[in-house]
Tab-separated table of C-alpha atoms in Angstrom:
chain	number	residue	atom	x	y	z
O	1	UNK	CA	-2.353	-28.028	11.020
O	2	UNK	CA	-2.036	-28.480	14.484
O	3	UNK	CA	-4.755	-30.423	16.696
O	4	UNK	CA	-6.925	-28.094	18.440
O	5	UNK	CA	-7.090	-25.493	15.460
O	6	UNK	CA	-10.130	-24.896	13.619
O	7	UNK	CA	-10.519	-23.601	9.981
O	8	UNK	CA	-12.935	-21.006	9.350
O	9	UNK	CA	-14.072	-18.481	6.253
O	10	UNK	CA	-13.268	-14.439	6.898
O	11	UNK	CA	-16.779	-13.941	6.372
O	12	UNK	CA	-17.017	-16.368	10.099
O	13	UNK	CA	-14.515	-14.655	11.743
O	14	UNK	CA	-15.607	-10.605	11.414
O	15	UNK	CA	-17.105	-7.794	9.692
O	16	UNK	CA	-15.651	-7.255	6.069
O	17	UNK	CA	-16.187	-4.169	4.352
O	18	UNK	CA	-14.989	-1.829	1.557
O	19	UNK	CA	-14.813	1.600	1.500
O	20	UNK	CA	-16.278	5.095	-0.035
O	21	UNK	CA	-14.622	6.221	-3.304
O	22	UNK	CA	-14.501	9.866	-3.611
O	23	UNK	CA	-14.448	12.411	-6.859
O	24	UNK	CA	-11.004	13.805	-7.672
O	25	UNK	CA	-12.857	17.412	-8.184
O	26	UNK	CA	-15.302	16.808	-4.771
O	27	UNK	CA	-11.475	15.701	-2.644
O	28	UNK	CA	-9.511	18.392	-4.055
O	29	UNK	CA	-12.318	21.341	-3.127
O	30	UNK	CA	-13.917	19.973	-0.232
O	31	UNK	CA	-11.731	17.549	1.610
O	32	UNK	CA	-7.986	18.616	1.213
O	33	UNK	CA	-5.812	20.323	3.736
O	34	UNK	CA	-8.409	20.405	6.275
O	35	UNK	CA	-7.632	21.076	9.946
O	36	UNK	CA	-9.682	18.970	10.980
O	37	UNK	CA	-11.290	15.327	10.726
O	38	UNK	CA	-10.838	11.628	9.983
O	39	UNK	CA	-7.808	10.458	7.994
O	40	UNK	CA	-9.187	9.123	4.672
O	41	UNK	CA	-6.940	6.395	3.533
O	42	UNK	CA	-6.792	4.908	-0.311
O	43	UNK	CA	-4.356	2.364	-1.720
O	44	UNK	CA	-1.678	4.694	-2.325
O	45	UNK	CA	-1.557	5.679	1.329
O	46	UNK	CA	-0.722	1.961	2.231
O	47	UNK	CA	3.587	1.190	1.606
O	48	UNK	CA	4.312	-2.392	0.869
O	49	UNK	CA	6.111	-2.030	4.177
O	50	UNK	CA	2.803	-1.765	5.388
O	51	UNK	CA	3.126	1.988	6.854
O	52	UNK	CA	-0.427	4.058	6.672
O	53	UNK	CA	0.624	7.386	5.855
O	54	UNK	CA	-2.663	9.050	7.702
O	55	UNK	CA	-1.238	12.636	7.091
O	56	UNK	CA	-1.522	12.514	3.357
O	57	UNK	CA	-3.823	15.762	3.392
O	58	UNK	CA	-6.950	14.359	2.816
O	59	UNK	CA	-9.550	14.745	5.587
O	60	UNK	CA	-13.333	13.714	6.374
O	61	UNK	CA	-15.124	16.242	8.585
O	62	UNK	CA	-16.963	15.088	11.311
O	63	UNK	CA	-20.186	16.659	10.028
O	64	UNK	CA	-19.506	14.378	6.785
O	65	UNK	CA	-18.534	10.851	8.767
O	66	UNK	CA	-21.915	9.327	8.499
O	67	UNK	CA	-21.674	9.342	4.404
O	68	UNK	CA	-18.345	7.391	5.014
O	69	UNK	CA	-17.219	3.606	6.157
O	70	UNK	CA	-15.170	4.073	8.860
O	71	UNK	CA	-12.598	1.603	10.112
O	72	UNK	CA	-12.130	1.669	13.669
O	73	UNK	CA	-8.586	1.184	15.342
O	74	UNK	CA	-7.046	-1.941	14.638
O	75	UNK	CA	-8.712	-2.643	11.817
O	76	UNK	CA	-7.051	-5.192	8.950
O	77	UNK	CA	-7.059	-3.502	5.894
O	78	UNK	CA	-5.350	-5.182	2.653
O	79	UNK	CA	-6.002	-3.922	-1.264
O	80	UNK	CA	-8.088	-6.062	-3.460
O	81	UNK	CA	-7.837	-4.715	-6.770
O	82	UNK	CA	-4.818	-3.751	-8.890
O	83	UNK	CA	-0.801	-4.115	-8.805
O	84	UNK	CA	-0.908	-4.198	-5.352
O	85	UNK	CA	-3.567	-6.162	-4.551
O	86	UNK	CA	-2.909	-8.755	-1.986
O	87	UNK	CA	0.265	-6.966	-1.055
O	88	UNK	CA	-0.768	-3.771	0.599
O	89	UNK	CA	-1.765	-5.252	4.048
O	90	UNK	CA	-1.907	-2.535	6.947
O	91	UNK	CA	-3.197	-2.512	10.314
O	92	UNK	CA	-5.198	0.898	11.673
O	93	UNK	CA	-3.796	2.665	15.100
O	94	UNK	CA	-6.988	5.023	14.843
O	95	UNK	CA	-10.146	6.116	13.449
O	96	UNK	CA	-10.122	6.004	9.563
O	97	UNK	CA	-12.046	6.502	6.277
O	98	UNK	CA	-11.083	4.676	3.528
O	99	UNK	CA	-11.282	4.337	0.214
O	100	UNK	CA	-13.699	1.250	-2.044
O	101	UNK	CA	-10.160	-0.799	-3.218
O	102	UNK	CA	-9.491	-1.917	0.291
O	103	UNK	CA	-11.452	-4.346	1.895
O	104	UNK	CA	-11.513	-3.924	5.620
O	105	UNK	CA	-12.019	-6.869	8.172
O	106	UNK	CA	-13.168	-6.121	11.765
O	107	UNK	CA	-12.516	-9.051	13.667
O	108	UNK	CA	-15.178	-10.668	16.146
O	109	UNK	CA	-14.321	-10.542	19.829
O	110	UNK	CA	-12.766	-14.112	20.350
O	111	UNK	CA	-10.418	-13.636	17.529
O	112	UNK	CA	-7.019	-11.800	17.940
O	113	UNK	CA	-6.813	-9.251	14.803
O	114	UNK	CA	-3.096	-9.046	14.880
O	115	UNK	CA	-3.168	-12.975	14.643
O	116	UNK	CA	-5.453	-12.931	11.119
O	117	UNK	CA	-3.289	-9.928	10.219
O	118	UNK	CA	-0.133	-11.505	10.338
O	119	UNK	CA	-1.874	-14.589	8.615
O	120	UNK	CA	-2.617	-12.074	5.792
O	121	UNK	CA	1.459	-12.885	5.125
O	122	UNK	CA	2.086	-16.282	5.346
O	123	UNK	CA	2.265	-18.111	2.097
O	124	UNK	CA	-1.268	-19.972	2.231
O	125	UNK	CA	-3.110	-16.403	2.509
O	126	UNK	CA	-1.134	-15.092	-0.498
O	127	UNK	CA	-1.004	-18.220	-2.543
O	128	UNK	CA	-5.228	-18.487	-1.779
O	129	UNK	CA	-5.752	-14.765	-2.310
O	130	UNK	CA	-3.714	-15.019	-5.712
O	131	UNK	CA	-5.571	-17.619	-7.007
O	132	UNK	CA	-8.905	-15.619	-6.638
O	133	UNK	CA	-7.693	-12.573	-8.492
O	134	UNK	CA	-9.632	-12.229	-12.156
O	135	UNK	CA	-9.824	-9.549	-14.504
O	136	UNK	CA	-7.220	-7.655	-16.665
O	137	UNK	CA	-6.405	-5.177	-14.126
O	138	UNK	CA	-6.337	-8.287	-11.417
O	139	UNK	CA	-9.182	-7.970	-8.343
O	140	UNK	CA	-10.368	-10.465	-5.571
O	141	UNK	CA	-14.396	-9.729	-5.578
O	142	UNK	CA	-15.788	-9.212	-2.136
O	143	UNK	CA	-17.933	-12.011	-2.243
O	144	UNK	CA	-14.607	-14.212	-2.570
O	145	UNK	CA	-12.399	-12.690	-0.560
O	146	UNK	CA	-15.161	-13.551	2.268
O	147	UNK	CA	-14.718	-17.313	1.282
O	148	UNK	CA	-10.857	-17.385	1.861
O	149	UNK	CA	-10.214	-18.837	5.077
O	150	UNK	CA	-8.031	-18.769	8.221
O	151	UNK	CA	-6.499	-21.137	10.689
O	152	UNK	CA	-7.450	-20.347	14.067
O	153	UNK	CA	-6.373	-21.736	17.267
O	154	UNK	CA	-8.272	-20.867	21.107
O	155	UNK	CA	-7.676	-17.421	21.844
O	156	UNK	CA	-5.001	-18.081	24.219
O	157	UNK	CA	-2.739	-19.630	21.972
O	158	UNK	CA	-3.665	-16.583	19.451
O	159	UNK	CA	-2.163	-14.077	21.961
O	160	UNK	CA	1.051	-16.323	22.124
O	161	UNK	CA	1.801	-16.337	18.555
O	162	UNK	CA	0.897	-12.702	18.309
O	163	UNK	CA	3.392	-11.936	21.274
O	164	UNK	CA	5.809	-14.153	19.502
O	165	UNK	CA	5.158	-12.401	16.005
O	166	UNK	CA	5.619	-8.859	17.682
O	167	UNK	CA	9.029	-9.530	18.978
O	168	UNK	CA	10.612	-11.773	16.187
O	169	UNK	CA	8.984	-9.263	13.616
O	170	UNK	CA	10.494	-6.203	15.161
O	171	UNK	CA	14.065	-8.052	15.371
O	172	UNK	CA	13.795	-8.755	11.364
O	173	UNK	CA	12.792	-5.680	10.076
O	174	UNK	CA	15.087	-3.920	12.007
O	175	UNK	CA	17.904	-5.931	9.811
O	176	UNK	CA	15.788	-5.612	7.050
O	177	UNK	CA	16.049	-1.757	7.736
O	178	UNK	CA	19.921	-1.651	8.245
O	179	UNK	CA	20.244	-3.860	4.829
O	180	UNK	CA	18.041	-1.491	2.951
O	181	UNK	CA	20.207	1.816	4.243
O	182	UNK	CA	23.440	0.320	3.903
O	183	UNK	CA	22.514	-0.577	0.398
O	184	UNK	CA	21.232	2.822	-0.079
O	185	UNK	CA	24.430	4.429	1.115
O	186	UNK	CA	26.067	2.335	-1.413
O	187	UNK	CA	24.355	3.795	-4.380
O	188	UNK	CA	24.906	7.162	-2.705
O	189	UNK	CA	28.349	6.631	-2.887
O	190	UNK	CA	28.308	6.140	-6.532
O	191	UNK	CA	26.186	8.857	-7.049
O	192	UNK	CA	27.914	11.557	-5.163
O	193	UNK	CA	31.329	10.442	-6.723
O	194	UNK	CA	30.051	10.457	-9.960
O	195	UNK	CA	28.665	14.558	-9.224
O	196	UNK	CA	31.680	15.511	-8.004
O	197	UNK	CA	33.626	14.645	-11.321
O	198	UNK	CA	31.688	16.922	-13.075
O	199	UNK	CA	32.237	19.425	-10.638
O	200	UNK	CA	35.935	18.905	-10.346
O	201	UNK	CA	37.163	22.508	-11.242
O	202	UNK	CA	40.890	20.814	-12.004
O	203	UNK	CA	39.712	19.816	-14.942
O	204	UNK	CA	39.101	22.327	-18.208
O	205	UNK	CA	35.466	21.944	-19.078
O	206	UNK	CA	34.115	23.269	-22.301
O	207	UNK	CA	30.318	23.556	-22.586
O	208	UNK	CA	27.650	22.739	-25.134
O	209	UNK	CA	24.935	21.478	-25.438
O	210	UNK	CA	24.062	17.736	-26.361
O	211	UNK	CA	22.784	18.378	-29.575
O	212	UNK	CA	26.127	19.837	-31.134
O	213	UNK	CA	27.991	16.461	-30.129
O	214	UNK	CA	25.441	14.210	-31.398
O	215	UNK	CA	25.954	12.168	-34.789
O	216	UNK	CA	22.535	11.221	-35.010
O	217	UNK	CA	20.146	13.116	-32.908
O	218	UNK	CA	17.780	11.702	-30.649
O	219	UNK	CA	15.104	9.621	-32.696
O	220	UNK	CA	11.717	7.929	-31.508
O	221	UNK	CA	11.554	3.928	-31.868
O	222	UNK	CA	8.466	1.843	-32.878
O	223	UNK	CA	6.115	0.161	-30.921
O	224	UNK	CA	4.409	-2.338	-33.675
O	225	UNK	CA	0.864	-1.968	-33.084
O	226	UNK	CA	-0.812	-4.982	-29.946
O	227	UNK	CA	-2.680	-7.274	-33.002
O	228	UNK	CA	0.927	-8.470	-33.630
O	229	UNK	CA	1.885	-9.098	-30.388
O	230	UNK	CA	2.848	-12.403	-29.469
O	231	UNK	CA	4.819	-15.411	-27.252
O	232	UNK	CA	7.283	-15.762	-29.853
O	233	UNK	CA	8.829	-13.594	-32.885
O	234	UNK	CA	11.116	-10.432	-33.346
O	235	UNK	CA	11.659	-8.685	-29.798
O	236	UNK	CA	10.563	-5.151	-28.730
O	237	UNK	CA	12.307	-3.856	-25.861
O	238	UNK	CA	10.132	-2.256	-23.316
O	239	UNK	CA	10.655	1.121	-20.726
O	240	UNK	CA	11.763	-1.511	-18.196
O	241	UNK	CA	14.605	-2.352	-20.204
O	242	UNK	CA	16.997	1.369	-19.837
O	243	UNK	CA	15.195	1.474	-16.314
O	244	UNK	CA	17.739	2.185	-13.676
O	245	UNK	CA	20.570	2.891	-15.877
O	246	UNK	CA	20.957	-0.774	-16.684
O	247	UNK	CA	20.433	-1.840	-20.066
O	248	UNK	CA	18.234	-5.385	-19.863
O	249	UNK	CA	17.943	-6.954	-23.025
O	250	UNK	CA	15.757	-9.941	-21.300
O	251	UNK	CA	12.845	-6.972	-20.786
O	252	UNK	CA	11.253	-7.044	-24.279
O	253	UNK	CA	7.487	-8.066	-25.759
O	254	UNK	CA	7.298	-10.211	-29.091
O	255	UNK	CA	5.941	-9.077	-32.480
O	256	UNK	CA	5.204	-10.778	-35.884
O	257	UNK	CA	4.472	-7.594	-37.754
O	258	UNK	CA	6.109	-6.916	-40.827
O	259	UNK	CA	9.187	-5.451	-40.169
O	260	UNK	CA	12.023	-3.404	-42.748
O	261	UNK	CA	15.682	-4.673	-42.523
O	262	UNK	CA	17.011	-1.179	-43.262
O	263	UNK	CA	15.039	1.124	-40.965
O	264	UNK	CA	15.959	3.012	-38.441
O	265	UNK	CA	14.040	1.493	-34.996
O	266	UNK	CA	16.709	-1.684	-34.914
O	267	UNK	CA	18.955	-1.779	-32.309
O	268	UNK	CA	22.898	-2.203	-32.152
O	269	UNK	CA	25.110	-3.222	-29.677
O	270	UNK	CA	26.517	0.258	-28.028
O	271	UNK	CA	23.739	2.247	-28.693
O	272	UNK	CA	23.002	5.332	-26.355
O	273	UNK	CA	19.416	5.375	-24.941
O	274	UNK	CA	17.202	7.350	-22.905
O	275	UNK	CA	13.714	6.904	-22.080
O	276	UNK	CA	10.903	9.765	-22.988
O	277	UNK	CA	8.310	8.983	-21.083
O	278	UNK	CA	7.777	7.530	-17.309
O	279	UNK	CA	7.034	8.629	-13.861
O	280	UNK	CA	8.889	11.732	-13.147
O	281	UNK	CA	11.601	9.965	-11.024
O	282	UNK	CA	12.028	7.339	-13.971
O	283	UNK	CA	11.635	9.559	-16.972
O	284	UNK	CA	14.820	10.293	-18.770
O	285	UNK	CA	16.970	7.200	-17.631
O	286	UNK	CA	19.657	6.411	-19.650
O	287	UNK	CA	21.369	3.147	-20.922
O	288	UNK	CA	23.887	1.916	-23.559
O	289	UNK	CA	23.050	-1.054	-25.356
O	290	UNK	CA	24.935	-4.602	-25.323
O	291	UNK	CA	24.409	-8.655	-25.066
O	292	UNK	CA	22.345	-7.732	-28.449
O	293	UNK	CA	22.535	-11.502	-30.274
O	294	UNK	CA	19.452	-11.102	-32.369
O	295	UNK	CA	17.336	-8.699	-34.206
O	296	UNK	CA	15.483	-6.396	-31.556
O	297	UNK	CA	13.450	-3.087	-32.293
O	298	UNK	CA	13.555	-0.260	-29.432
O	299	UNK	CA	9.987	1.285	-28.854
O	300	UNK	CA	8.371	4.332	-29.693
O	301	UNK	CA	8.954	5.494	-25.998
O	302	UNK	CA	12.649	5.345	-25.944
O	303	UNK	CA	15.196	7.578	-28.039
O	304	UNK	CA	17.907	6.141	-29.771
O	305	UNK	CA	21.088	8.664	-30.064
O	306	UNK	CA	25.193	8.222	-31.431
O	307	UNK	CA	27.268	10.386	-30.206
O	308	UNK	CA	30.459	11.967	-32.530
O	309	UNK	CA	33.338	9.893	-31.323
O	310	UNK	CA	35.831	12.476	-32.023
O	311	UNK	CA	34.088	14.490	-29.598
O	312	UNK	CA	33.054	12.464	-27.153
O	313	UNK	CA	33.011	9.102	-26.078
O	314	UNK	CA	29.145	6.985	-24.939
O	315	UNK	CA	30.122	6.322	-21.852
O	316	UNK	CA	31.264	9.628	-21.070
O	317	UNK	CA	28.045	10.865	-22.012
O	318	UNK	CA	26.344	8.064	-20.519
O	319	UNK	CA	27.877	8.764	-17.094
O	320	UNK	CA	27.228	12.635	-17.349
O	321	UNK	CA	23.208	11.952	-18.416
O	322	UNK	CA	22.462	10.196	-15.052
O	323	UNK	CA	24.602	12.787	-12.931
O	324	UNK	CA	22.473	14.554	-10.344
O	325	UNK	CA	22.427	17.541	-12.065
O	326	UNK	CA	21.557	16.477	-15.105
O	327	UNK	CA	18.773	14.181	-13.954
O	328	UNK	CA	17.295	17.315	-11.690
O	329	UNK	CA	17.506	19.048	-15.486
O	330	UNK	CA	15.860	16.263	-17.169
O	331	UNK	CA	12.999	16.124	-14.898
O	332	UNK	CA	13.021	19.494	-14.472
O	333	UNK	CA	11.983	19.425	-18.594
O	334	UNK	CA	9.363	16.292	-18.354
O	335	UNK	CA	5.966	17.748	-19.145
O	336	UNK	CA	2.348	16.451	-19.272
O	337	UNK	CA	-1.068	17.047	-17.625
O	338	UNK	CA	-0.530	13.576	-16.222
O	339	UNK	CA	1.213	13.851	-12.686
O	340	UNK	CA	2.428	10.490	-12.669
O	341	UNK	CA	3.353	10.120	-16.278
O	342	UNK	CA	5.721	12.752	-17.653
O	343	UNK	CA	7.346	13.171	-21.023
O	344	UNK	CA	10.864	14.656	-22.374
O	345	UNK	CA	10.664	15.433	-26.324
O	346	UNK	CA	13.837	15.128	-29.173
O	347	UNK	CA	14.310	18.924	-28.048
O	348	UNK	CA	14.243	18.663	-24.424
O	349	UNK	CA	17.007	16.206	-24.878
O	350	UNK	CA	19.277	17.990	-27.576
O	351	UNK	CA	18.860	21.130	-25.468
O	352	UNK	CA	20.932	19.789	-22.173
O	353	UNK	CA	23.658	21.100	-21.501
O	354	UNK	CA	26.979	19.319	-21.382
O	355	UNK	CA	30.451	20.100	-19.850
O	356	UNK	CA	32.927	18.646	-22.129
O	357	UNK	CA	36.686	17.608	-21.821
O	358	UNK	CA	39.338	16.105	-24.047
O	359	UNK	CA	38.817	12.502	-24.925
O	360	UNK	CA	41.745	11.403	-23.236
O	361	UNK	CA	40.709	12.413	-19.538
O	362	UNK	CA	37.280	11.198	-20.551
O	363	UNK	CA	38.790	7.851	-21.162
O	364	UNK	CA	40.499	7.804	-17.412
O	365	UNK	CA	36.898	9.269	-16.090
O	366	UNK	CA	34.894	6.563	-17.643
O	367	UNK	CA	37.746	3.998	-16.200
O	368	UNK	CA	37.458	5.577	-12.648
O	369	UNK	CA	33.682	5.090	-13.049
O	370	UNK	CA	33.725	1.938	-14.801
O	371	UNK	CA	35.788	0.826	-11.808
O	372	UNK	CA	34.215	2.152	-9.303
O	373	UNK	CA	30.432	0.865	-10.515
O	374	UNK	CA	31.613	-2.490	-10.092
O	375	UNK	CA	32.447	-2.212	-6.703
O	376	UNK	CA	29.578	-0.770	-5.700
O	377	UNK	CA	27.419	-3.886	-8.012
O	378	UNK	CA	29.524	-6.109	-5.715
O	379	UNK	CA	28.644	-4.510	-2.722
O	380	UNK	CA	24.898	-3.996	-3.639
O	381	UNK	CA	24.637	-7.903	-4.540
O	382	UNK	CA	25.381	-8.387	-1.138
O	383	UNK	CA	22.988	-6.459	0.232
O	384	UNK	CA	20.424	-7.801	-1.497
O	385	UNK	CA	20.552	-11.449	-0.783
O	386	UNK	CA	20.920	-9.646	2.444
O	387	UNK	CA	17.489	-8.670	2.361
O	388	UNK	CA	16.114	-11.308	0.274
O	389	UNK	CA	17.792	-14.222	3.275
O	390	UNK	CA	15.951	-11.771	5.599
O	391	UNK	CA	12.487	-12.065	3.683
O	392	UNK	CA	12.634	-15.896	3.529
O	393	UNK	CA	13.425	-16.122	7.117
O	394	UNK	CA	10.108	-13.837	7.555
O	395	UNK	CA	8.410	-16.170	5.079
O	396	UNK	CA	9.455	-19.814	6.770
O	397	UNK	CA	8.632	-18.651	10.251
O	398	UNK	CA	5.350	-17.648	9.029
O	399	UNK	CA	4.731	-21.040	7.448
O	400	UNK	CA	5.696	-22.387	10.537
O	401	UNK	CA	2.995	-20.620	12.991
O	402	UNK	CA	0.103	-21.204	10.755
O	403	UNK	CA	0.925	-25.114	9.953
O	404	UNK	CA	1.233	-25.211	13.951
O	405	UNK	CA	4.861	-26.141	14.348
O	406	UNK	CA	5.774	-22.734	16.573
């Protein structure tokens, strides 16, 4: 650390505070799409880009404000319990309410609060704030998040760095912007090829529905129940593994239950799968097995299906199941009283329809695709370590300010 800085504890440097939780019946009847009144932010309202989305149609009425924390403009809020806890940092441009999972930190008058909210990034703060988490669900407790401390230089050279920060910041995530939309467009290349094939009026489509050209209809796997679960033994893959149309053989749990050699929940190389249950945009994603070298069970929340192959070929039917159409169909068909957690059943899946063509212009369709996928992998891979050279940069030049060297 540089000579002249001082170390001190958040609980020396400002106010901290946590917010009001509210009902779900008491928001929905009295404080939804009001007119009127203070934005009242939660978790959810907070992007990991660090964007407070204060028109997310919950409202506090003024009359109400006194039974509320408030967080007054430029205010450093960050989440403290949960997935995104220590990742959701934002930084208030007015008046809020907020909700009990974010801790808030009103700074003292001599300290810059854009200067301890960019120090909320830097490795330190995370790597500190990490170690403090407990608890299955993972939480920093208020009482230790007030120990955690922060590097602070005079208040002149607090406004330099900030300056500094502001400029260089606006410059990175600007190409961290383009990188994200260009690979974006990429996958909306795929995507809009891949629609218009099954559109293509050229070609003589036949229609059924999935059921009729299925050899063994969709079937449930098993999920061995959690007293078997363990570091080691037979693996069981896991939702994340048909997640974004890319089969992943590396996402799986362990078991040592007893298991049967001959029944139906193992898992072959070339399988078709789809997932049944999963957040409405995730719900229904599709994958066909491979790089299978050892025994592995699919769970109970996947469906395993074989298509006929004098019908139709996987691929073909892989391709069509994550079309835009289809996918509007499948979620179209996901169910439950759950809004973030939907489900598809064995019939909403034999039910879909399917436009169907002779095997050997499926064959040059799944080529064209086949092809055409792999340029676009090529082109997203670049884009990526794109973005992730853009987040290191973001990461060393943080390390720098706050170990003095800027």
């Amino acid at each position: 650390m540089k000579q002249g800085w001082e170390v001190r504890k958040i609980a020396e440097i400002g106010a901290v505070f946590n917010g009001n939780s509210i009902n779900a019946k008491l928001k929905k009847e009295k404080y939804t799409n009001l007119k009127a009144g203070y934005p009242y932010i939660t978790t959810k309202d907070i992007s990991y880009k660090s964007v407070i989305d204060y028109d997310n149609g919950v409202k506090i009425p003024d009359e109400d404000k006194s039974s509320f924390k408030m967080a007054p403009k430029n205010t450093i809020l960050i989440c403290a319990e949960g997935g995104s806890a220590g990742r959701k940092i934002a930084f208030t441009n007015q008046e809020v309410c907020f909700g009990n999972k974010l801790f808030a930190l009103l700074t003292a008058d001599e300290v810059n609060s854009r200067f301890v909210y960019y120090y909320y990034f830097s490795p330190q703060f995370q790597e500190d704030f990490a170690s403090q988490l407990t608890g299955i669900i993972g939480g920093v407790s208020m009482a230790k998040f007030k120990k955690l401390k922060v590097p602070l230089p005079s208040p002149t050279e607090q406004q330099r760095i900030v300056e500094i920060l502001d400029k260089v910041f606006v410059a990175i995530d600007k190409a961290k912007q383009n990188a994200e939309q260009n690979l974006s467009n990429a996958k909306e290349v795929f995507e809009n090829y891949l629609q218009g094939v099954f559109d293509d009026k050229t070609i003589q489509w036949d229609r059924f529905i999935l059921k009729d050209l299925l050899q063994e209809q969709p079937r449930n796997g098993w999920s061995p129940p959690l007293k078997y679960h363990s570091e080691i033994g037979i693996p069981v893959l896991t939702l994340s593994a048909v997640t974004g149309f890319e089969f992943d053989v590396e996402k799986c749990k362990y078991t040592t239950a007893p298991t049967d050699k001959a029944s139906y929940y193992w898992l072959k190389n070339g399988n078709l799968l789809i997932s049944r249950s999963n957040t409405p945009e995730l719900v229904g994603h599709v994958a066909i097995s491979n790089n299978i070298e050892s025994p592995t069970i699919y769970p109970d929340l996947i469906m395993k299906m074989k298509p006929k192959k004098s019908l139709v070929s996987t691929s073909f039917l892989y391709y069509q199941l994550r079309s835009s159409k289809l996918r509007k169909e499948i979620m179209m068909r996901a169910h439950g009283a759950n809004p973030t957690m939907k489900k598809i059943n064995k019939t909403d899946v034999q039910s879909l329809p399917i436009l169907l063509c002779d095997k050997e212009t499926q064959n040059q369709i799944v080529a064209n695709l086949d092809q055409l996928l792999e340029k676009i992998k090529i082109m997203e891979g670049i884009y990526q370590r794109k973005i992730n050279s853009i987040m290191r940069l973001k990461k060393s030049i943080l390390q720098k300010v706050f170990t003095g060297e800027l």
